[in-house]
Each structure stands twice: as structure tokens, then as C-alpha cells.
Coordinates of C-alpha atoms in Angstrom, one line a residue:
X1 CA -12.0 -48.2 -19.6
X2 CA -12.2 -44.5 -20.6
X3 CA -16.0 -44.6 -20.3
X4 CA -15.7 -46.0 -16.8
X5 CA -13.3 -43.3 -15.8
X6 CA -15.6 -40.6 -17.0
X7 CA -18.5 -42.2 -15.2
X8 CA -16.6 -42.3 -12.0
X9 CA -15.7 -38.6 -12.2
X10 CA -19.4 -37.7 -13.0
X11 CA -20.6 -39.7 -10.0
X12 CA -18.0 -38.0 -7.8
X13 CA -19.3 -34.6 -8.9
X14 CA -22.9 -35.5 -8.1
X15 CA -21.8 -36.8 -4.7
X16 CA -19.8 -33.7 -3.8
X17 CA -22.7 -31.4 -3.0
X18 CA -21.0 -28.9 -0.6
X19 CA -17.8 -26.9 0.0
X20 CA -16.6 -26.3 3.5
X21 CA -15.0 -23.1 4.8
X22 CA -12.8 -22.9 7.9
X23 CA -12.8 -19.4 9.2
X24 CA -10.1 -19.1 11.8
X25 CA -10.6 -15.6 13.2
X26 CA -9.2 -13.5 16.0
X27 CA -11.8 -14.5 18.6
X28 CA -13.2 -17.8 17.3
X29 CA -13.0 -20.6 14.7
X30 CA -15.9 -21.6 12.6
X31 CA -16.7 -24.3 10.1
X32 CA -19.4 -23.5 7.5
X33 CA -20.8 -25.7 4.7
X34 CA -22.1 -23.9 1.6
X35 CA -24.1 -25.3 -1.4
X36 CA -23.9 -24.4 -5.1
X37 CA -25.9 -21.3 -4.6
X38 CA -23.5 -20.0 -2.0
X39 CA -26.2 -20.6 0.7
X40 CA -25.2 -21.5 4.2
X41 CA -26.1 -25.1 5.0
X42 CA -24.6 -25.6 8.5
X43 CA -22.3 -23.7 10.8
X44 CA -20.4 -24.5 14.0
X45 CA -18.3 -22.2 16.0
X46 CA -16.0 -22.2 19.1
X47 CA -14.3 -19.3 20.7
X48 CA -10.7 -19.5 22.0
X49 CA -9.1 -17.7 25.0
X50 CA -7.4 -14.3 24.6
X51 CA -4.2 -14.1 26.6
X52 CA -2.9 -10.7 27.7
X53 CA 0.2 -11.5 29.7
X54 CA 1.6 -7.9 29.7
X55 CA 0.3 -4.5 28.6
X56 CA 0.3 -4.5 24.8
X57 CA 0.8 -8.3 24.5
X58 CA -1.9 -10.4 22.9
X59 CA -1.5 -14.2 22.5
X60 CA -3.5 -17.3 21.4
X61 CA -2.9 -20.9 22.1
X62 CA -2.4 -22.5 18.6
X63 CA -3.0 -26.0 20.1
X64 CA -6.3 -24.9 21.6
X65 CA -7.4 -23.5 18.1
X66 CA -6.5 -26.8 16.5
X67 CA -8.4 -28.8 19.1
X68 CA -11.4 -26.5 18.5
X69 CA -11.3 -27.3 14.8
X70 CA -11.1 -31.1 15.6
X71 CA -14.4 -30.6 17.4
X72 CA -16.3 -28.3 15.1
X73 CA -15.3 -29.8 11.8
X74 CA -17.1 -33.1 12.3
X75 CA -20.0 -31.3 14.0
X76 CA -20.6 -29.2 10.9
X77 CA -20.8 -32.4 8.8
X78 CA -23.2 -34.0 11.3
X79 CA -25.4 -30.9 11.5
X80 CA -25.9 -31.2 7.7
X81 CA -26.3 -35.0 8.0
X82 CA -23.5 -35.7 5.6
X83 CA -20.1 -37.4 5.5
X84 CA -16.8 -36.0 4.3
X85 CA -17.3 -37.8 0.9
X86 CA -20.0 -35.2 0.1
X87 CA -17.6 -32.3 0.5
X88 CA -15.8 -31.2 -2.7
X89 CA -13.1 -29.2 -1.0
X90 CA -12.3 -27.1 2.0
X91 CA -11.0 -23.5 2.0
X92 CA -9.4 -21.7 4.9
X93 CA -9.7 -18.0 5.8
X94 CA -7.6 -16.8 8.7
X95 CA -6.6 -14.0 10.9
X96 CA -3.6 -12.6 9.2
X97 CA -0.1 -11.7 10.5
X98 CA -0.6 -13.8 13.7
X99 CA 2.6 -15.7 14.2
X100 CA 2.9 -19.4 15.0
X101 CA 6.2 -21.1 15.6
X102 CA 6.2 -24.9 16.1
X103 CA 8.5 -27.9 16.3
X104 CA 8.6 -29.8 12.9
X105 CA 9.2 -33.1 14.7
X106 CA 6.7 -33.0 17.5
X107 CA 4.1 -30.6 16.2
X108 CA 4.1 -28.7 19.5
X109 CA 4.2 -24.8 19.3
X110 CA 7.3 -23.4 20.9
X111 CA 5.4 -20.5 22.4
X112 CA 1.9 -19.1 22.2
X113 CA 0.9 -17.5 18.9
X114 CA 1.6 -13.8 18.9
X115 CA -1.5 -12.0 17.6
X116 CA -1.6 -9.2 15.0
X117 CA -2.7 -6.7 17.7
X118 CA 0.4 -7.4 19.8
X119 CA 2.8 -4.4 20.2
X120 CA 5.7 -6.0 22.0
X121 CA 7.9 -5.3 19.0
X122 CA 7.6 -1.5 19.4
X123 CA 11.2 -0.9 20.3
X124 CA 12.5 -3.4 17.7
X125 CA 10.5 -1.7 15.0
X126 CA 11.8 1.7 16.0
X127 CA 15.4 0.3 16.0
X128 CA 14.9 -1.2 12.5
X129 CA 13.3 2.0 11.2
X130 CA 16.4 3.9 12.1
X131 CA 18.6 1.8 9.9
X132 CA 19.7 3.6 6.7
X133 CA 18.4 0.8 4.6
X134 CA 14.9 0.7 6.2
X135 CA 13.4 2.1 3.0
X136 CA 13.8 -1.2 1.3
X137 CA 11.0 -2.7 3.3
X138 CA 8.2 -0.7 1.8
X139 CA 9.9 -0.7 -1.6
X140 CA 10.0 -4.5 -1.8
X141 CA 6.9 -5.6 0.0
X142 CA 4.5 -2.7 -0.2
X143 CA 3.9 -2.5 3.6
X144 CA 4.9 -0.2 6.3
X145 CA 7.5 -1.3 8.9
X146 CA 5.1 -1.8 11.8
X147 CA 4.4 -4.1 14.8
X148 CA 1.3 -5.3 12.9
X149 CA 3.2 -7.6 10.6
X150 CA 4.8 -11.0 11.2
X151 CA 8.6 -10.4 10.5
X152 CA 9.3 -8.3 13.6
X153 CA 7.5 -10.8 15.7
X154 CA 9.5 -13.7 14.3
X155 CA 12.7 -11.8 14.9
X156 CA 11.6 -10.9 18.5
X157 CA 10.8 -14.5 19.3
X158 CA 14.1 -15.7 17.8
X159 CA 16.0 -13.1 20.0
X160 CA 14.1 -13.8 23.2
X161 CA 13.7 -17.6 23.2
X162 CA 16.9 -19.4 24.2
X163 CA 18.1 -21.8 21.5
X164 CA 15.3 -21.0 19.1
X165 CA 17.4 -19.4 16.4
X166 CA 19.7 -22.4 16.2
X167 CA 16.7 -24.7 15.8
X168 CA 15.2 -22.4 13.2
X169 CA 18.4 -22.3 11.2
X170 CA 18.4 -26.1 11.1
X171 CA 14.8 -26.1 9.9
X172 CA 13.6 -27.8 13.1
X173 CA 11.2 -25.0 13.9
X174 CA 8.6 -23.9 11.3
X175 CA 6.9 -20.5 10.9
X176 CA 3.4 -20.0 9.7
X177 CA 0.4 -17.8 10.0
X178 CA -2.8 -19.7 11.1
X179 CA -3.6 -21.2 7.7
X180 CA -0.1 -22.7 7.5
X181 CA -0.5 -24.2 11.0
X182 CA -3.9 -25.7 10.2
X183 CA -3.0 -27.0 6.8
X184 CA 0.1 -28.7 8.2
X185 CA -2.0 -30.3 11.0
X186 CA -4.8 -31.3 8.7
X187 CA -2.4 -33.0 6.3
X188 CA -0.6 -35.1 8.9
X189 CA 1.5 -32.8 11.0
X190 CA 4.9 -34.4 11.8
X191 CA 3.8 -37.3 9.6
X192 CA 4.0 -35.7 6.2
X193 CA 2.2 -32.4 6.9
X194 CA 2.3 -29.9 4.0
X195 CA 4.0 -26.7 5.0
X196 CA 2.5 -24.0 2.7
X197 CA 1.1 -20.5 2.8
X198 CA -0.7 -18.5 0.1
X199 CA 0.2 -15.3 -1.6
X200 CA -2.2 -13.2 0.4
X201 CA -0.9 -14.3 3.8
X202 CA 2.7 -14.2 2.6
X203 CA 2.2 -10.6 1.5
X204 CA 1.4 -9.7 5.1
X205 CA 4.7 -10.9 6.6
X206 CA 7.1 -8.1 5.4
X207 CA 9.2 -10.9 3.9
X208 CA 7.6 -11.5 0.4
X209 CA 8.5 -9.4 -2.6
X210 CA 5.2 -7.9 -3.8
X211 CA 6.3 -8.0 -7.5
X212 CA 7.5 -11.6 -7.9
X213 CA 5.5 -13.2 -5.1
X214 CA 8.5 -15.0 -3.5
X215 CA 10.4 -14.8 -0.3
X216 CA 13.0 -12.0 -0.7
X217 CA 16.6 -12.6 0.5
X218 CA 17.1 -8.9 1.1
X219 CA 14.1 -8.8 3.4
X220 CA 15.1 -12.0 5.1
X221 CA 18.5 -10.6 5.8
X222 CA 17.1 -7.3 7.0
X223 CA 14.9 -9.0 9.6
X224 CA 17.3 -11.8 10.4
X225 CA 14.7 -14.6 9.5
X226 CA 16.1 -18.0 8.4
X227 CA 14.6 -19.2 5.1
X228 CA 14.5 -22.8 6.4
X229 CA 11.6 -22.0 8.7
X230 CA 9.4 -20.5 6.0
X231 CA 6.5 -22.2 4.2
X232 CA 6.2 -22.6 0.4
X233 CA 4.2 -19.8 -1.2
X234 CA 1.3 -21.1 -3.3
X235 CA -1.7 -19.5 -5.1
X236 CA -4.8 -18.7 -3.1
X237 CA -6.9 -21.3 -5.0
X238 CA -5.1 -24.5 -5.7
X239 CA -5.2 -28.0 -4.2
X240 CA -2.5 -28.1 -1.5
X241 CA -3.1 -31.6 -0.2
X242 CA -5.7 -34.0 1.2
X243 CA -6.8 -33.9 4.8
X244 CA -5.9 -37.0 6.9
X245 CA -7.6 -35.7 10.0
X246 CA -10.9 -33.9 10.9
X247 CA -12.4 -34.5 7.4
X248 CA -10.3 -37.4 6.0
X249 CA -10.1 -37.5 2.2
X250 CA -11.3 -33.9 1.6
X251 CA -9.1 -31.7 -0.6
X252 CA -7.7 -28.6 0.9
X253 CA -7.9 -26.3 -2.0
X254 CA -7.8 -22.6 -0.9
X255 CA -6.3 -20.3 1.7
X256 CA -6.7 -16.6 1.9
X257 CA -6.2 -14.0 4.6
X258 CA -9.6 -13.2 6.1
X259 CA -9.8 -9.7 4.5
X260 CA -8.8 -11.0 1.0
X261 CA -11.4 -13.8 1.5
X262 CA -14.0 -11.1 2.1
X263 CA -13.0 -9.3 -1.0
X264 CA -13.5 -12.6 -2.9
X265 CA -16.7 -13.4 -1.1
X266 CA -18.1 -10.0 -2.0
X267 CA -17.2 -10.8 -5.7
X268 CA -15.1 -7.7 -6.0
X269 CA -13.4 -9.1 -9.1
X270 CA -13.3 -5.8 -11.1
X271 CA -10.9 -2.9 -10.8
X272 CA -12.3 -0.2 -8.5
X273 CA -14.7 -2.5 -6.5
X274 CA -14.2 -2.2 -2.8
X275 CA -15.5 -3.8 0.5
X276 CA -15.1 -3.2 4.2
X277 CA -15.3 -6.0 6.7
X278 CA -16.4 -5.0 10.2
X279 CA -15.1 -7.4 12.8
X280 CA -12.5 -7.2 15.7
X281 CA -10.8 -4.6 13.5
X282 CA -12.1 -3.3 10.2
X283 CA -10.4 -3.6 6.8
X284 CA -11.3 -1.8 3.6
X285 CA -9.9 -3.3 0.4
X286 CA -10.0 -1.9 -3.1
X287 CA -9.3 -4.2 -6.2
X288 CA -6.5 -2.5 -8.2
X289 CA -6.0 -5.2 -10.9
X290 CA -2.9 -7.0 -11.9
X291 CA -0.4 -4.2 -11.0
X292 CA 0.4 -3.2 -7.4
X293 CA -0.3 0.5 -6.8
X294 CA 1.8 2.3 -4.2
X295 CA 0.0 4.5 -1.7
X296 CA 1.1 8.0 -0.8
X297 CA -1.6 8.4 1.8
X298 CA -0.9 5.7 4.4
X299 CA -2.6 2.7 2.8
X300 CA -1.0 -0.7 2.2
X301 CA -0.3 -2.5 -1.1
X302 CA -1.2 -6.1 -0.8
X303 CA -2.2 -9.2 -2.8
X304 CA -5.9 -9.6 -3.3
X305 CA -5.9 -13.2 -4.5
X306 CA -4.4 -15.5 -7.1
X307 CA -6.4 -18.3 -8.8
X308 CA -4.2 -21.2 -9.9
X309 CA -1.6 -20.1 -12.4
X310 CA -3.4 -16.9 -13.4
X311 CA -1.7 -13.5 -12.6
X312 CA -2.2 -12.3 -9.1
X313 CA -4.8 -9.6 -8.5
X314 CA -3.6 -6.8 -6.2
X315 CA -5.5 -4.6 -3.7
X316 CA -5.0 -1.4 -1.8
X317 CA -5.9 -1.8 1.9
X318 CA -6.9 0.5 4.8
X319 CA -6.4 -1.4 8.1
X320 CA -8.2 -0.2 11.2
X321 CA -7.0 -2.0 14.3
X322 CA -9.9 -1.5 16.7
X323 CA -13.6 -1.4 15.8
X324 CA -15.6 -4.4 17.1
X325 CA -12.9 -4.9 19.7
X326 CA -14.0 -1.5 21.2
X327 CA -17.5 -2.8 21.6
X328 CA -16.0 -5.9 23.2
X329 CA -14.1 -3.7 25.6
X330 CA -17.2 -1.7 26.4
X331 CA -18.9 -5.0 27.3
X332 CA -16.1 -7.0 29.0
X333 CA -13.7 -4.3 30.2
X334 CA -16.2 -1.8 31.5
X335 CA -19.2 -4.0 32.0
X336 CA -21.6 -1.3 30.6
X337 CA -23.5 -3.8 28.4
X338 CA -24.2 -7.5 28.8
X339 CA -24.1 -8.5 25.1
X340 CA -22.7 -6.7 22.0
X341 CA -26.1 -6.0 20.4
X342 CA -27.2 -4.0 23.5
X343 CA -24.8 -1.2 22.5
X344 CA -27.2 -0.1 19.7
X345 CA -30.1 0.2 22.1
X346 CA -28.0 2.2 24.6
X347 CA -26.7 4.5 21.9
X348 CA -30.2 5.2 20.6
X349 CA -31.2 6.4 24.1
X350 CA -29.5 9.7 23.2
X351 CA -29.7 11.9 20.2
X352 CA -26.0 12.5 19.7
X353 CA -22.6 11.9 21.3
X354 CA -23.0 14.9 23.7
X355 CA -19.6 16.2 22.5
X356 CA -17.7 13.1 23.5
X357 CA -15.3 11.2 21.2
X358 CA -13.5 7.9 21.8
X359 CA -10.3 7.2 19.8
X360 CA -9.5 3.5 20.3
X361 CA -5.8 3.5 19.8
X362 CA -5.4 0.4 22.0
X363 CA -2.6 -0.9 19.7
X364 CA -1.5 2.4 18.3
X365 CA -3.2 3.7 15.2
X366 CA -3.1 1.8 11.8
X367 CA -4.2 3.4 8.5
X368 CA -3.8 6.1 7.5
X369 CA -1.7 7.3 10.5
X370 CA 0.6 4.4 11.4
X371 CA 1.4 5.8 14.9
X372 CA 2.4 2.8 17.0
X373 CA 3.1 5.1 20.0
X374 CA -0.5 6.4 20.1
X375 CA -2.8 5.2 22.8
X376 CA -6.6 5.5 23.2
X377 CA -8.4 8.4 24.7
X378 CA -11.9 9.7 25.6
X379 CA -12.2 13.4 25.0
X380 CA -15.0 15.9 25.6
X381 CA -16.1 14.5 28.9
X382 CA -18.4 16.7 31.0
X383 CA -20.9 15.9 33.7
X384 CA -23.6 15.9 31.0
X385 CA -22.1 12.6 29.5
X386 CA -24.0 9.4 30.2
X387 CA -23.3 5.8 29.2
X388 CA -25.6 6.4 26.3
X389 CA -23.3 9.1 24.9
X390 CA -20.3 6.8 25.5
X391 CA -22.1 4.0 23.6
X392 CA -22.8 6.3 20.7
X393 CA -19.1 7.5 20.7
X394 CA -18.0 3.9 20.6
X395 CA -20.0 3.3 17.4
X396 CA -19.1 6.6 15.9
X397 CA -15.4 5.8 16.3
X398 CA -15.9 3.0 13.7
X399 CA -17.6 5.4 11.3
X400 CA -15.0 8.1 11.5
X401 CA -12.1 5.7 11.2
X402 CA -13.8 4.4 8.0
X403 CA -14.0 7.9 6.7
X404 CA -10.3 8.5 7.2
X405 CA -9.4 5.4 5.2
X406 CA -11.9 6.2 2.4
X407 CA -10.5 9.7 2.1
X408 CA -7.0 8.2 1.7
X409 CA -8.2 5.6 -0.8
X410 CA -10.0 8.2 -2.9
X411 CA -6.8 10.3 -2.9
X412 CA -4.5 7.4 -3.9
X413 CA -6.8 5.9 -6.6
X414 CA -8.0 9.1 -8.2
X415 CA -11.5 7.7 -7.9
X416 CA -14.4 8.6 -5.6
X417 CA -16.0 5.7 -3.9
X418 CA -19.6 5.5 -5.0
X419 CA -20.9 2.6 -2.9
X420 CA -19.4 0.7 0.1
X421 CA -20.0 -3.0 0.2
X422 CA -19.9 -4.1 3.9
X423 CA -19.9 -7.4 5.7
X424 CA -18.9 -8.9 9.1
X425 CA -20.7 -9.1 12.4
X426 CA -21.0 -5.3 13.1
X427 CA -23.2 -4.9 10.0
X428 CA -26.1 -6.2 12.1
X429 CA -26.0 -2.8 13.9
X430 CA -28.3 -0.6 11.9
X431 CA -27.4 2.6 13.7
X432 CA -23.8 2.1 12.9
X433 CA -24.4 1.3 9.2
X434 CA -26.5 4.4 8.9
X435 CA -23.8 6.5 10.5
X436 CA -21.2 5.1 8.1
X437 CA -23.4 6.0 5.1
X438 CA -23.8 9.5 6.7
X439 CA -20.2 10.2 7.3
X440 CA -19.0 8.8 3.9
X441 CA -22.0 10.4 2.0
X442 CA -22.4 7.2 -0.1
X443 CA -24.8 4.3 0.0
X444 CA -23.7 1.4 2.2
X445 CA -24.8 -2.1 1.0
X446 CA -24.9 -5.4 2.8
X447 CA -25.2 -8.7 0.9
X448 CA -27.5 -11.6 1.8
X449 CA -24.6 -13.6 3.2
X450 CA -23.1 -11.1 5.6
X451 CA -20.2 -13.4 6.6
X452 CA -18.4 -13.2 3.3
X453 CA -15.0 -14.1 4.8
X454 CA -16.2 -17.7 5.0
X455 CA -17.9 -17.5 1.7
X456 CA -14.8 -16.2 0.0
X457 CA -12.7 -19.1 1.2
X458 CA -15.4 -21.5 0.0
X459 CA -15.6 -19.9 -3.4
X460 CA -11.9 -20.1 -3.9
X461 CA -11.8 -23.8 -2.9
X462 CA -14.7 -24.5 -5.1
X463 CA -13.1 -22.8 -8.1
X464 CA -9.9 -24.7 -7.6
X465 CA -11.7 -28.1 -7.9
X466 CA -14.3 -27.2 -10.5
X467 CA -17.3 -27.1 -8.1
X468 CA -18.0 -23.6 -9.5
X469 CA -16.9 -23.0 -13.2
X470 CA -15.9 -19.3 -13.2
X471 CA -16.0 -15.9 -11.5
X472 CA -19.2 -14.9 -13.3
X473 CA -21.0 -17.9 -11.8
X474 CA -20.0 -16.6 -8.3
X475 CA -21.2 -13.1 -9.2
X476 CA -24.7 -14.5 -9.9
X477 CA -24.8 -15.8 -6.3
X478 CA -24.5 -12.2 -4.9
X479 CA -27.8 -10.7 -3.6
X480 CA -28.4 -7.4 -1.7
X481 CA -30.0 -7.8 1.7
X482 CA -29.9 -4.2 3.0
X483 CA -29.0 -0.6 2.0
X484 CA -28.4 2.6 4.0
X485 CA -28.5 6.0 2.3
X486 CA -26.8 9.1 3.6
X487 CA -29.0 11.6 5.4
X488 CA -26.6 13.8 7.4
X489 CA -26.5 17.6 7.0
X490 CA -23.2 18.4 5.2
X491 CA -22.3 21.2 7.7
X492 CA -22.8 18.8 10.7
X493 CA -20.7 16.2 8.9
X494 CA -17.8 18.6 8.4
X495 CA -18.0 19.9 12.0
X496 CA -18.1 16.5 13.5
X497 CA -15.2 15.2 11.3
X498 CA -13.1 18.2 12.4
X499 CA -13.8 17.3 16.0
X500 CA -12.8 13.7 15.4
X501 CA -9.5 14.7 13.7
X502 CA -8.7 16.9 16.7
X503 CA -9.3 14.0 19.0
X504 CA -7.1 11.7 17.0
X505 CA -4.2 14.2 17.2
X506 CA -4.4 14.0 21.0
X507 CA -3.5 10.3 20.9
X508 CA -0.1 10.9 19.4
X509 CA 3.2 10.6 21.2
X510 CA 1.8 9.0 24.3
X511 CA 4.3 6.1 24.6
X512 CA 7.8 7.5 24.9
X513 CA 10.8 5.8 23.3
X514 CA 12.2 4.5 26.7
X515 CA 9.0 2.9 27.8
X516 CA 8.4 -0.8 27.4

């Protein structure tokens, strides 16, 4: 009997040839299959609509996102010519902080999901910040009191949706970020769905104690959030349940916020290793080991990942709200380019920015400034400026924002960053990557698999079920694809950075306290 059991397990291992990643991002959802070498086998993707009902409001339809997953999950399997029985596990990476509230009994969201870029809680955050006990927020959870995070959004929705607080108090309405919503739906929804989150996503709510990794009663009271609506906090790599839909029978074995997933996918497992992911926004994370480090320069203390019952690994984070979204605005809002890659060609049509700078404070400024009242500006306009100069200023904004965060990280950690590992869609822009190397004065390195968010979720799920044996095995999968070396004159770098900093200062105090 024992021999048969071992044989069955061995046959299962041989059959399970792939790991699937669900990457639920700000603009789209993707399903990707990876093999043992961390190589991409198949990929399917579907965008979802961005809703902007009022200035500063950004919403997604959580049901649309679920239906997209129902379509692209089976397509990813079909593209590879396999069935769900050949998938060892699925891991989920997700846009963080975006708030979903749904009815436990029907599975229907009570409102559209409120996206992390949304600033409707401006006035609420200011009101909370004036409370004498406001200092407890950063002390307990390591994050700034800001519109960016989930707790103010939950509170706002409870306050502005008739009857919602009573339903939440009874446990009839559930809260989750996108991974919680998808796991609940995948595991049965109203019929036994598992309501969980992982430590990385929980650490972005303003409700989790950063030291003991549990929901904190003091924070729940501060924000007025009922415990009954919250998911159970679990490690990042652990089997949460088995899918009953989309990929029936496959174990759901990992969840990480997208930026922590990228840290994992870049195999930044040692203290001092850092990565920056360039997407809608950009996020630089530095592995700080098993102890949370408090920033004094405008960075965030967050959980990097937790594997099973092992101690959590912490990270220091610099969050930049708008980078790729600025290119998107240049394309869709202004209509100056037809596709995002065209911006590099347009920017190369001129030799410099012509004295023009764009500070994209569309949702205020995140790290290291944390100015929710700031709004975007274009400065230095003269009749000399062409759309080529504007295109270059768009790209340079991402470089200078990265520089601000790296300077803060160097000051906090006492270390000087020696190499920046990069990933995400914007890394295909060679002009931008060279500019980042120039303004940081360090080499910029891109791995073979640029989409490391998806890879990180797959790695964590594979580790949880034994598909990969250990972290060192994952390191061996990492290969460099491209490198950019700094070549900017130091005097020019200093002069341009000074101009950028003066431009940033001009974005401050635009929204007045009485303005909605």
C-alpha cells in the first residue's frame, strides 16, 4: 500500500509540468504558464475598462475582471495544449490596495472597486491626520496615512453607501483586495469560497500590525472598519484551497502584491538586493531581511514575502504613482502618439528636453514627498518646445522620480545602491533605461524574463507545492538580458536634477482644503 502511494505521488509530479500565474494588474489581467526553467510557455491577456466618474476617482468593475479571468485561464491552457491536471499550482499577483467589497451570499460587488490611484478620500485622510492619535498608524503598520491605501477607502464606502455598515458589521459584506476576490471566486464564491489574503497585501491596508502580521484592533477602531468583513491573513506561499472554477482541481498556492511578486521574481532574496518595476506606476523595493526598518526619508515599511511558516522577509519601498500612466495619458489623453512604443521614437527626434519638465502628480505625489494635494504641471514651456521635447520630458519624469526614491533609500539604509534590477513593460524603452542609468549613475540591468511580477507569483506557488525545491534553485533560473551603463556628464546631471526638484516644488499646495 505504501509503495502504491509513493508511486502515485511520483506520477503526479511527472504529470504536473507547469505552474500558472494570474497577474491581475491595474489595466489588464494575464494568465501565464511557466516551466521548471522559469521559461514562459503560454500567455493570455485581457484589458478591463478604466472608470473615471469624477475628477480624482478611479474605479474598476470587479465582475468584469472575474469574467476576463474565466476567459483567459482556459485559453492559456489551450494555447499550451494541456489540461488543468498538468498544472502543479497557481499563484496570484495583483494590483495592491484596490478595494473590493462584495456580498457574501450573492457574490455581487456592492460597488465598483476603488483603485489605488483614487483620491476621493483626500478630505477624510486630512480629517484623520488631525486626530491626536494619528501617529499610531505609522507606528503600528509602517505606512503613511494616505489616500493610496485601503482603510480610508473602506471607511469612505461604509460612510457613503446606505446600509453598508450594518451589513458589514453582520459579516454579510466582505472586503478584499483583488487576490482575495479572485481566490474567493475560484474556490466556490458563495458556495464555500475561501476568504483569505496574504501578508504582503494585508500590509498595504493600514490595518495590519507590521510586527505581528495580524489585524490590529487599534487600527480597526481608528478607521472604523468591522473585523467581520476582513479576510484571514496567510503566508504568501501556502496552499489556500483548490480551484472549482476556471482551472478545476488546481491548487491555489500563492498570493503576493504585484510589487512584492516582482521582488520575488527578480530573486532578491538577500538583504540589500533591490528591484524597480516600471508599469502604470513604478515601485522600488529593497530587501531588508527579517526586521522591519523604519524610514525617515518618506519611504514605506512593508512585508516583502513569507514562505510557509518561515519568518517574514521585510522590504523598504519607494512608490511612484505615475510613470507608465503618463505615457498612456500622452497617447490617449493628448493623442500625440498612437501606441506607447512610439514615444521613444518621438523623444529621439530631439537631443534634450528643451528646458521643459513634466511632473505627473495626477494623484498627488507619493514617495518620497507624500503630498496628496499636489497636482501635475508642465514647466519651462516656450515657443521652442515641440511634441518631441514633451515626449522626452514624459520619459525623463520617470527617471527623475526614480532618482528621488533611490536617494531616499540610500539615506535610510546607509547603503549606496550599486545596481538597479528593473522589470515591467517600460523596460522595453531603451532611451528611458539609459536615462535612468545616467541619472542614478549606476548600471541598470534587465533579466531575460522582463515580466517578473508573473514569474514571482509562479515561483511562490511552485515552492509551496514542491515544484521547485528551494530559493537557490530559483536563483539559477535568473539570466541577464540587457544592461545600460551611466554615461551622463556629472555637471549636467546635477543641473538637470536641480531643475527637476524646482519643478516638483511648484506642484505643491494646488488643491485647497475646501475643494472636493
